[in-house]
PDB file of C-alpha atoms in Angstrom:
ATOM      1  CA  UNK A   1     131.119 207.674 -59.824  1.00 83.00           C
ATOM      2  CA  UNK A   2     132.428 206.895 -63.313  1.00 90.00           C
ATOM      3  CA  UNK A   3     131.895 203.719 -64.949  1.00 88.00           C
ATOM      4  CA  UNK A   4     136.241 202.988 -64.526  1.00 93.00           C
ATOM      5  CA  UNK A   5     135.827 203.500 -60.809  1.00 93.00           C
ATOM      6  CA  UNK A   6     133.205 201.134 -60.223  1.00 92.00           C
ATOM      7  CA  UNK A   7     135.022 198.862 -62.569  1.00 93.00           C
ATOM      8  CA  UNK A   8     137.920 198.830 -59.632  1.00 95.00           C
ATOM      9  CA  UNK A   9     135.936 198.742 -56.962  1.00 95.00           C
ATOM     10  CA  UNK A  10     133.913 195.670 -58.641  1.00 95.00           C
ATOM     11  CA  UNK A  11     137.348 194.265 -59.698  1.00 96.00           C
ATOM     12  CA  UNK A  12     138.642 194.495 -56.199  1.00 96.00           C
ATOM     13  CA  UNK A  13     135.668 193.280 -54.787  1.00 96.00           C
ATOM     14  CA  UNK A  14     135.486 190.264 -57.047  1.00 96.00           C
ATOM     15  CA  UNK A  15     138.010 187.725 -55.713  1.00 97.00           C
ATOM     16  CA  UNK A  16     136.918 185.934 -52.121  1.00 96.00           C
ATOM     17  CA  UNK A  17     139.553 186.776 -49.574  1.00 97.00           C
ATOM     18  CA  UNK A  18     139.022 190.539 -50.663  1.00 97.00           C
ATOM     19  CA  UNK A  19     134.933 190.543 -50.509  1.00 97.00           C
ATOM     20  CA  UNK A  20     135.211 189.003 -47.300  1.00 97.00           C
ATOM     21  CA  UNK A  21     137.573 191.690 -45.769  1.00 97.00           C
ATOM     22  CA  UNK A  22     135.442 194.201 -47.117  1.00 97.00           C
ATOM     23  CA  UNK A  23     132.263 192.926 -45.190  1.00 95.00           C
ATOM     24  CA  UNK A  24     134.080 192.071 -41.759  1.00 97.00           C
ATOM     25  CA  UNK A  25     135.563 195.785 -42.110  1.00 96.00           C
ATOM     26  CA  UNK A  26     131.465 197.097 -42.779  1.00 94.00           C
ATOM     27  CA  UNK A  27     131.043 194.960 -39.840  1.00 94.00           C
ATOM     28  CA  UNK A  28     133.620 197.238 -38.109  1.00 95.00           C
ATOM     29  CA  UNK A  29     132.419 201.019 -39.193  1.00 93.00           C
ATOM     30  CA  UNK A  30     132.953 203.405 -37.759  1.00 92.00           C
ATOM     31  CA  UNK A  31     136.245 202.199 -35.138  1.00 94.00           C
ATOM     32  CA  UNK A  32     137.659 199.602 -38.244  1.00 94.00           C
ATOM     33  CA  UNK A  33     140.447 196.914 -37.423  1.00 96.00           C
ATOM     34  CA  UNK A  34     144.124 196.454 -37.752  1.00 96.00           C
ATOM     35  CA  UNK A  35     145.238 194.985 -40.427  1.00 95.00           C
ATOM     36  CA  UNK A  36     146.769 192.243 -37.919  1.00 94.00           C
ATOM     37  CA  UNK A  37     142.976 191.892 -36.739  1.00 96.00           C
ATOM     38  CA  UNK A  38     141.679 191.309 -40.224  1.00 97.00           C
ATOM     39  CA  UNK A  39     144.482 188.920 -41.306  1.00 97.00           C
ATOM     40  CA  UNK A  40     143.768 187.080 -37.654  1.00 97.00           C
ATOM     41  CA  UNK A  41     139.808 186.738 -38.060  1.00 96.00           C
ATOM     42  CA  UNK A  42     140.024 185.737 -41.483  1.00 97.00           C
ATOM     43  CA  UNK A  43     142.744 183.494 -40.900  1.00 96.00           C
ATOM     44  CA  UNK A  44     144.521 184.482 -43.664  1.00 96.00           C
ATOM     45  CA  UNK A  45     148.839 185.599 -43.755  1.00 96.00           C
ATOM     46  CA  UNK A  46     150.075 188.868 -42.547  1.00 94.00           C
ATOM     47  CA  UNK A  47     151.628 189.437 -45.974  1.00 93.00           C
ATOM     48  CA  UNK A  48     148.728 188.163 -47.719  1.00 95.00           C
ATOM     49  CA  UNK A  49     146.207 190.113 -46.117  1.00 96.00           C
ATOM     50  CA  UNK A  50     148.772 193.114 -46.699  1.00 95.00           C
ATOM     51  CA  UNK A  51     147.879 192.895 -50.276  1.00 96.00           C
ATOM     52  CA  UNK A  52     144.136 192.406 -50.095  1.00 97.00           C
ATOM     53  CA  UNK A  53     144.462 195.831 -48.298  1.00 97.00           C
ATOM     54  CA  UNK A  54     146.531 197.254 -50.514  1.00 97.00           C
ATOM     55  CA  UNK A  55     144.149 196.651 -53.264  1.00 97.00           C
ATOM     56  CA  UNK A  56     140.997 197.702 -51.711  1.00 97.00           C
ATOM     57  CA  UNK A  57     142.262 200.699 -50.928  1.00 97.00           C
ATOM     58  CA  UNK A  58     143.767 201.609 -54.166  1.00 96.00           C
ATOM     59  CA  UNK A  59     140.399 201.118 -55.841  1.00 96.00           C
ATOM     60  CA  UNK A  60     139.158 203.728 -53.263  1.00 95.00           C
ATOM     61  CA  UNK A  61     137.130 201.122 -50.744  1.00 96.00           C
ATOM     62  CA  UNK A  62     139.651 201.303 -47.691  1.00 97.00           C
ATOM     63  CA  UNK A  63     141.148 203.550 -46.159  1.00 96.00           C
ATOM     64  CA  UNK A  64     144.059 203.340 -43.545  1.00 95.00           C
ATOM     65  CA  UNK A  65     145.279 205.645 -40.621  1.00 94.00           C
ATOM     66  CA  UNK A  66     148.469 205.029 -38.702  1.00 93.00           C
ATOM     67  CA  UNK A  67     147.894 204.647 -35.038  1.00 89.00           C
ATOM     68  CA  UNK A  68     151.018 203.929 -33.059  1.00 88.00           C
ATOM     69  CA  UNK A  69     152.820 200.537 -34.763  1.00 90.00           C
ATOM     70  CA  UNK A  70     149.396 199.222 -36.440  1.00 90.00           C
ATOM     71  CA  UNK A  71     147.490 200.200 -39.300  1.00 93.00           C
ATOM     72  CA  UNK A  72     143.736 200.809 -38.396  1.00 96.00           C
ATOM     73  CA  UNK A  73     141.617 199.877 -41.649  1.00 97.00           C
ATOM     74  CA  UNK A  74     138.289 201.371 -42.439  1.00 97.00           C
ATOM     75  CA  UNK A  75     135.588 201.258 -45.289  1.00 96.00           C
ATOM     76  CA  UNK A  76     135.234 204.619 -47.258  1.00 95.00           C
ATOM     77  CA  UNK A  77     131.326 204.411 -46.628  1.00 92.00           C
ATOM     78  CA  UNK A  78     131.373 207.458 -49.376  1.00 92.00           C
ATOM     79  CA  UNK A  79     132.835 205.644 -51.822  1.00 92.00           C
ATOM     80  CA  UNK A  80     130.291 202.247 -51.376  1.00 91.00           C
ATOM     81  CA  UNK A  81     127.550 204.917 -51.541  1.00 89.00           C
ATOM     82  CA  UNK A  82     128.755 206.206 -54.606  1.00 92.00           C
ATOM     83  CA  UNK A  83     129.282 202.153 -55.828  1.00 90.00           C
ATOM     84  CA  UNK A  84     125.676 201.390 -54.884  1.00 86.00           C
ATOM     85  CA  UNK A  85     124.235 204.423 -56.510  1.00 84.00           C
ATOM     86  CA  UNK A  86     125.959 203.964 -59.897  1.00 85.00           C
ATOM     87  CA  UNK A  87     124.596 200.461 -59.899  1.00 82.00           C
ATOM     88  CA  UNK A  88     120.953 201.325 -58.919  1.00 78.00           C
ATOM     89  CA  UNK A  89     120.962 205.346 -60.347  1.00 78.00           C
ATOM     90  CA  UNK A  90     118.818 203.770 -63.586  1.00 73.00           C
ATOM     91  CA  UNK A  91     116.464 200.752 -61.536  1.00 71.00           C
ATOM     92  CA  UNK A  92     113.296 200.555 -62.582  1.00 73.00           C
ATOM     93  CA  UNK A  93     113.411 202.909 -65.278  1.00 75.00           C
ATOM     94  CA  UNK A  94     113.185 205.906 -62.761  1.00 70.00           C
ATOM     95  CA  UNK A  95     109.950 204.344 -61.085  1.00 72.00           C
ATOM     96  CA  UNK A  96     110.796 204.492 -57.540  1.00 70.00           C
ATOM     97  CA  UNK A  97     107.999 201.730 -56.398  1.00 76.00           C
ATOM     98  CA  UNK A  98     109.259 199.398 -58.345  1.00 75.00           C
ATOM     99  CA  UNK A  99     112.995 199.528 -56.558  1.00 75.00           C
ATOM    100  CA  UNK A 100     111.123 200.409 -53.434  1.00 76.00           C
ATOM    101  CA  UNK A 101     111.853 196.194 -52.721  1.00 76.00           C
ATOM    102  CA  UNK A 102     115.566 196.584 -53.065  1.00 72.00           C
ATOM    103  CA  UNK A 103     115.878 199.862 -51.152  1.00 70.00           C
ATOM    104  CA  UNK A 104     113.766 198.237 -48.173  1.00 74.00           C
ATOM    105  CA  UNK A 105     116.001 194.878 -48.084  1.00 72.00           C
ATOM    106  CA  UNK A 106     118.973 197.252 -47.674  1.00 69.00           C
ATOM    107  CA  UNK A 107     117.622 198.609 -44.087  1.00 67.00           C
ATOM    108  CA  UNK A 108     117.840 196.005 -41.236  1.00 65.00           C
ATOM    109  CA  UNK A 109     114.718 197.227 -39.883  1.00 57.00           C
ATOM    110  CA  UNK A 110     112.623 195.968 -43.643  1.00 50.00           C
ATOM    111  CA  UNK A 111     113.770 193.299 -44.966  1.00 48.00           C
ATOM    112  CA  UNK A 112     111.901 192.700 -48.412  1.00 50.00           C
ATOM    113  CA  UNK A 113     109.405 189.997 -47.378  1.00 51.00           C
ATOM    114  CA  UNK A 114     108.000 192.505 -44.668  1.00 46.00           C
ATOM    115  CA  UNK A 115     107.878 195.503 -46.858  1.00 42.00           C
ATOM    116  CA  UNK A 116     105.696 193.830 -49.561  1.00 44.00           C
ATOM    117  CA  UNK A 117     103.088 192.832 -46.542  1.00 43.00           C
TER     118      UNK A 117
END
């Protein structure tokens, strides 16, 4: 990932309504939501919600697929790996015990307190 594509994925991640789709749509992987769903459990406007959509997925986090009248949302797990790697690619200087803390909070099954024990 370039350092302009995580600015737009950081950009469109940045404002509240927009983060908060993001992580109900994680939530959702791999089946995703209609956008009717999102705008409904957020309780946020059809039209509103239209454009939170609309600018996740231009900065490459959504993606949509048209399944009879509604439009199925899903995250682009490829793209937040690519995010999450051009954040972390220079942690620790290279010196993968000292990152080993982040990595291990990322997986449900270690969260950091029990991986330092």
């Amino acid at each position: 990932m370039e350092s302009e594509d995580a600015l737009a994925c950081l950009g469109a991640l940045s404002q509240s309504t927009r983060l908060e789709t993001f992580r109900l749509l994680v939530r959702h992987e791999p089946e995703g939501l209609p956008a009717g769903e999102v705008a409904r459990q957020l309780d946020v406007p059809q039209n509103t919600m239209s454009t939170h959509l609309a600018v996740l997925t231009r900065a490459g986090l959504l993606r949509s697929e048209r399944l009879s009248r509604s439009i199925v949302y899903r995250v682009d797990l490829e793209c937040l790996r690519e995010m999450m790697l051009f954040l972390a690619r220079d942690c620790c200087g290279g010196r993968a015990d000292l990152c080993q803390p982040l990595v291990a909070g990322l997986l449900p099954c270690c969260p950091p307190e029990k991986a330092a024990s």
